[in-house]
Amino acid sequence: MKRDSEGLAAASGVVAEVSDHRILTKIGEGGYGEVWLAQNRATPEVYRAVKVLYRRDLGGARPYETEFEGIRSFEPVSRQHEGLMQVLHVARDEEDAYFYYVTELADDQATGQDIDPGRYTPKTLRSELKRRGRLPFAESLEIGLAVAGGLSYLHQKGLVHRDIKPSNIVFVGGKPKLADAGLVTVPKKKSSSLGTAGYVAPEGSGAGCRCAPKARCAGRRAQDKMHFACVRRSRQA
């Protein structure tokens, strides 16, 4: 695999190559991957987000394949509903055991889609709650309806989102969207059960259950908790 100065240096030391994009700076990370700001090589004025996930961080081949199956299933669905963050490209590297996906970029917290790579901070529901505290009812309702619509569409397509929380609601062009596509999966008995304490439903994320109604119920309970965070001052993720 080609490795150059524009590659993405992961904690493991492996360099991930992202097709047609120049990696600029890391803008987020979690237990299962890192998110990077990228610039399109053909159209330099266009910026994207790239998330990279490594097999070694996912606990082996089976969960790695499960996560990859989930993002592959979500890619076409993501472009069919305005309440979902669009996935524009998915790829994997067999030699170094990672996959990545490219998505549209969230607004900058201060400048919207006028992106300055050196100062970029993504605008999320979490950042809005920290900056403003309790949101007005009408705005909370608008966000709730957008997220509910995207979540409902996911369920119609047989997919579940395992981590609905304020930091996974982003704004693109001022519109709220459900993000972190890496946590979308097909409900299976062996699916990894992920989520964030304080938002995950008591019965779990629903990912490890083949029963579609139970998986949908878990997603809706997490959504209810996220909505509650909109109308009170919250420091949760």
Coordinates of C-alpha atoms in Angstrom, one line a residue:
M1 CA 0.0 0.0 0.0
K2 CA 1.3 3.5 -0.8
R3 CA 2.3 5.6 2.1
D4 CA 3.1 9.3 1.9
S5 CA 3.2 12.5 3.9
E6 CA -0.5 13.1 3.4
G7 CA -1.5 9.8 4.9
L8 CA -3.3 9.5 8.1
A9 CA -1.2 8.4 11.1
A10 CA -3.2 6.3 13.4
A11 CA -2.3 5.5 17.0
S12 CA -1.4 2.0 15.9
G13 CA 1.3 3.4 13.6
V14 CA -0.5 2.2 10.5
V15 CA -1.0 4.9 7.8
A16 CA -4.4 5.0 6.2
E17 CA -4.7 6.2 2.6
V18 CA -7.9 8.1 1.8
S19 CA -8.8 8.1 -1.9
D20 CA -9.0 11.5 -3.6
H21 CA -8.6 13.5 -0.3
R22 CA -5.9 15.3 1.5
I23 CA -6.0 14.7 5.3
L24 CA -5.7 18.0 7.2
T25 CA -6.3 17.6 11.0
K26 CA -8.0 15.3 13.5
I27 CA -11.4 16.7 14.6
G28 CA -12.7 13.9 16.8
E29 CA -12.0 10.4 18.3
G30 CA -13.6 7.7 20.3
G31 CA -13.1 4.2 21.5
Y32 CA -13.7 2.8 18.0
G33 CA -12.1 5.2 15.6
E34 CA -10.8 8.7 14.7
V35 CA -12.5 11.4 12.6
W36 CA -10.4 13.7 10.4
L37 CA -11.0 16.8 8.4
A38 CA -10.2 16.2 4.7
Q39 CA -10.0 18.3 1.6
N40 CA -11.1 17.1 -1.8
R41 CA -8.1 17.0 -4.2
A42 CA -10.2 17.7 -7.3
T43 CA -12.2 20.5 -5.7
P44 CA -10.1 22.1 -2.9
E45 CA -12.9 24.3 -1.7
V46 CA -14.8 21.1 -0.7
Y47 CA -14.2 19.7 2.8
R48 CA -15.3 16.3 4.1
A49 CA -15.1 14.3 7.3
V50 CA -13.3 10.9 7.2
K51 CA -13.7 8.2 9.9
V52 CA -11.2 5.4 10.1
L53 CA -11.8 2.1 12.1
Y54 CA -9.1 -0.5 12.7
R55 CA -9.8 -4.2 13.2
R56 CA -7.4 -4.3 16.2
D57 CA -9.5 -1.6 18.0
L58 CA -12.8 -3.5 17.3
G59 CA -11.7 -6.7 19.0
G60 CA -11.1 -9.1 16.1
A61 CA -12.3 -10.2 12.7
R62 CA -16.0 -10.9 13.6
P63 CA -16.9 -7.5 15.1
Y64 CA -14.8 -5.8 12.4
E65 CA -16.8 -7.5 9.6
T66 CA -20.0 -6.7 11.5
E67 CA -19.2 -3.0 11.6
F68 CA -18.1 -2.9 8.0
E69 CA -21.4 -4.6 7.0
G70 CA -23.3 -2.0 8.9
I71 CA -21.6 1.0 7.2
R72 CA -21.9 -0.7 3.7
S73 CA -25.7 -1.1 4.4
F74 CA -26.0 2.4 5.6
E75 CA -24.2 4.2 2.7
P76 CA -27.0 4.2 0.2
V77 CA -29.7 4.7 2.9
S78 CA -27.9 7.8 4.2
R79 CA -28.5 9.7 1.0
Q80 CA -32.2 8.9 0.9
H81 CA -33.3 11.0 4.0
E82 CA -32.5 14.6 4.9
G83 CA -32.3 13.7 8.7
L84 CA -29.2 11.4 8.1
M85 CA -25.6 12.4 7.6
Q86 CA -24.7 11.4 4.1
V87 CA -22.0 8.8 3.6
L88 CA -20.2 9.5 0.3
H89 CA -17.6 6.8 0.0
V90 CA -16.7 3.6 1.8
A91 CA -13.4 1.6 1.4
R92 CA -11.2 -0.9 3.2
D93 CA -7.5 -2.0 3.2
E94 CA -7.1 -5.7 3.7
E95 CA -3.3 -5.6 4.3
D96 CA -3.4 -3.2 7.2
A97 CA -6.9 -4.2 8.4
Y98 CA -8.9 -1.0 8.5
F99 CA -11.8 0.6 6.7
Y100 CA -12.9 4.2 6.4
Y101 CA -15.8 6.2 5.2
V102 CA -16.2 9.8 3.9
T103 CA -19.1 11.9 4.9
E104 CA -20.4 15.4 4.4
L105 CA -18.9 17.9 6.9
A106 CA -20.8 19.4 9.8
D107 CA -21.0 23.2 9.9
D108 CA -18.4 25.1 11.8
Q109 CA -19.7 26.2 15.1
A110 CA -19.0 29.9 14.3
T111 CA -18.9 30.2 10.5
G112 CA -21.2 27.5 9.2
Q113 CA -20.0 26.0 5.9
D114 CA -17.3 28.7 5.5
I115 CA -14.5 26.3 6.6
D116 CA -11.2 27.5 8.0
P117 CA -9.2 24.2 8.5
G118 CA -7.0 25.8 11.2
R119 CA -10.0 26.9 13.3
Y120 CA -12.7 24.3 12.5
T121 CA -14.9 23.1 15.3
P122 CA -17.9 21.0 14.4
K123 CA -21.4 22.3 15.3
T124 CA -23.3 19.6 17.2
L125 CA -26.2 19.5 19.5
R126 CA -23.8 19.0 22.4
S127 CA -21.8 22.1 21.5
E128 CA -25.1 24.1 21.3
L129 CA -26.2 22.9 24.7
K130 CA -22.9 23.8 26.2
R131 CA -22.9 27.3 24.6
R132 CA -26.6 28.1 25.1
G133 CA -27.9 25.9 27.8
R134 CA -31.6 25.1 27.5
L135 CA -32.9 25.4 24.0
P136 CA -36.3 27.0 23.1
F137 CA -39.2 24.6 22.7
A138 CA -39.7 25.3 19.0
E139 CA -36.0 24.6 18.2
S140 CA -36.0 21.5 20.3
L141 CA -39.1 20.3 18.5
E142 CA -37.5 20.9 15.1
I143 CA -34.4 18.9 16.1
G144 CA -36.5 16.1 17.6
L145 CA -38.6 15.8 14.5
A146 CA -35.5 15.7 12.2
V147 CA -33.8 13.0 14.3
A148 CA -37.0 11.0 14.7
G149 CA -37.6 11.1 10.9
G150 CA -34.0 9.9 10.2
L151 CA -34.3 7.2 12.9
S152 CA -37.6 6.0 11.6
Y153 CA -36.2 5.7 8.1
L154 CA -33.3 3.7 9.4
H155 CA -35.7 1.3 11.1
Q156 CA -37.7 0.9 7.9
K157 CA -34.5 -0.2 6.2
G158 CA -33.8 -2.8 8.8
L159 CA -31.0 -0.8 10.5
V160 CA -30.5 0.5 14.1
H161 CA -28.3 3.3 15.5
R162 CA -26.6 2.3 18.7
D163 CA -25.5 5.7 20.1
I164 CA -28.1 8.4 19.9
K165 CA -26.8 11.4 22.0
P166 CA -26.3 15.2 21.5
S167 CA -22.7 14.9 20.2
N168 CA -24.0 12.6 17.4
I169 CA -26.5 15.2 16.2
V170 CA -24.7 17.5 13.9
F171 CA -25.8 20.5 11.8
V172 CA -25.2 20.7 8.1
G173 CA -26.3 23.9 6.3
G174 CA -28.1 24.7 9.6
K175 CA -30.2 21.5 9.5
P176 CA -29.9 18.8 12.2
K177 CA -28.8 15.3 11.1
L178 CA -28.1 12.0 12.9
A179 CA -24.4 11.3 12.5
D180 CA -21.8 8.7 13.5
A181 CA -22.7 6.2 10.8
G182 CA -20.1 3.8 12.2
L183 CA -22.6 3.0 15.0
V184 CA -25.3 2.0 12.5
T185 CA -25.7 -1.8 12.2
V186 CA -28.1 -4.6 11.2
P187 CA -29.7 -6.2 14.3
K188 CA -28.0 -9.6 14.9
K189 CA -27.4 -11.8 17.9
K190 CA -23.7 -11.3 17.6
S191 CA -23.7 -7.5 17.0
S192 CA -21.6 -5.5 19.4
S193 CA -23.6 -3.6 22.0
L194 CA -22.4 -0.1 22.1
G195 CA -23.7 3.2 23.5
T196 CA -23.1 6.0 25.9
A197 CA -24.1 5.8 29.6
G198 CA -27.0 8.2 30.3
Y199 CA -28.5 7.8 26.8
V200 CA -28.5 4.0 26.0
A201 CA -31.8 2.3 26.8
P202 CA -32.0 0.0 29.9
E203 CA -32.4 -3.0 27.6
G204 CA -29.3 -2.0 25.6
S205 CA -28.8 -0.6 22.1
G206 CA -31.0 -3.2 20.4
A207 CA -28.1 -4.2 18.1
G208 CA -27.8 -7.7 19.6
C209 CA -31.4 -8.6 19.1
R210 CA -33.0 -10.0 15.9
C211 CA -36.4 -8.7 17.1
A212 CA -37.0 -5.5 15.0
P213 CA -39.6 -4.0 17.4
K214 CA -37.3 -4.4 20.4
A215 CA -34.4 -2.8 18.5
R216 CA -36.6 0.1 17.4
C217 CA -37.9 0.5 21.0
A218 CA -34.3 0.8 22.3
G219 CA -33.5 3.5 19.7
R220 CA -36.6 5.5 20.6
R221 CA -35.8 5.4 24.3
A222 CA -32.4 6.7 23.6
Q223 CA -33.9 9.4 21.5
D224 CA -36.3 10.4 24.3
K225 CA -33.3 10.8 26.7
M226 CA -31.6 13.0 24.0
H227 CA -34.7 15.1 23.7
F228 CA -34.8 15.7 27.4
A229 CA -31.3 17.0 27.3
C230 CA -32.5 19.7 24.9
V231 CA -34.8 21.3 27.4
R232 CA -32.5 21.3 30.4
R233 CA -29.0 22.5 31.0
S234 CA -26.8 19.4 30.3
R235 CA -23.1 18.6 30.4
Q236 CA -23.5 15.1 29.2
A237 CA -21.8 13.9 25.9

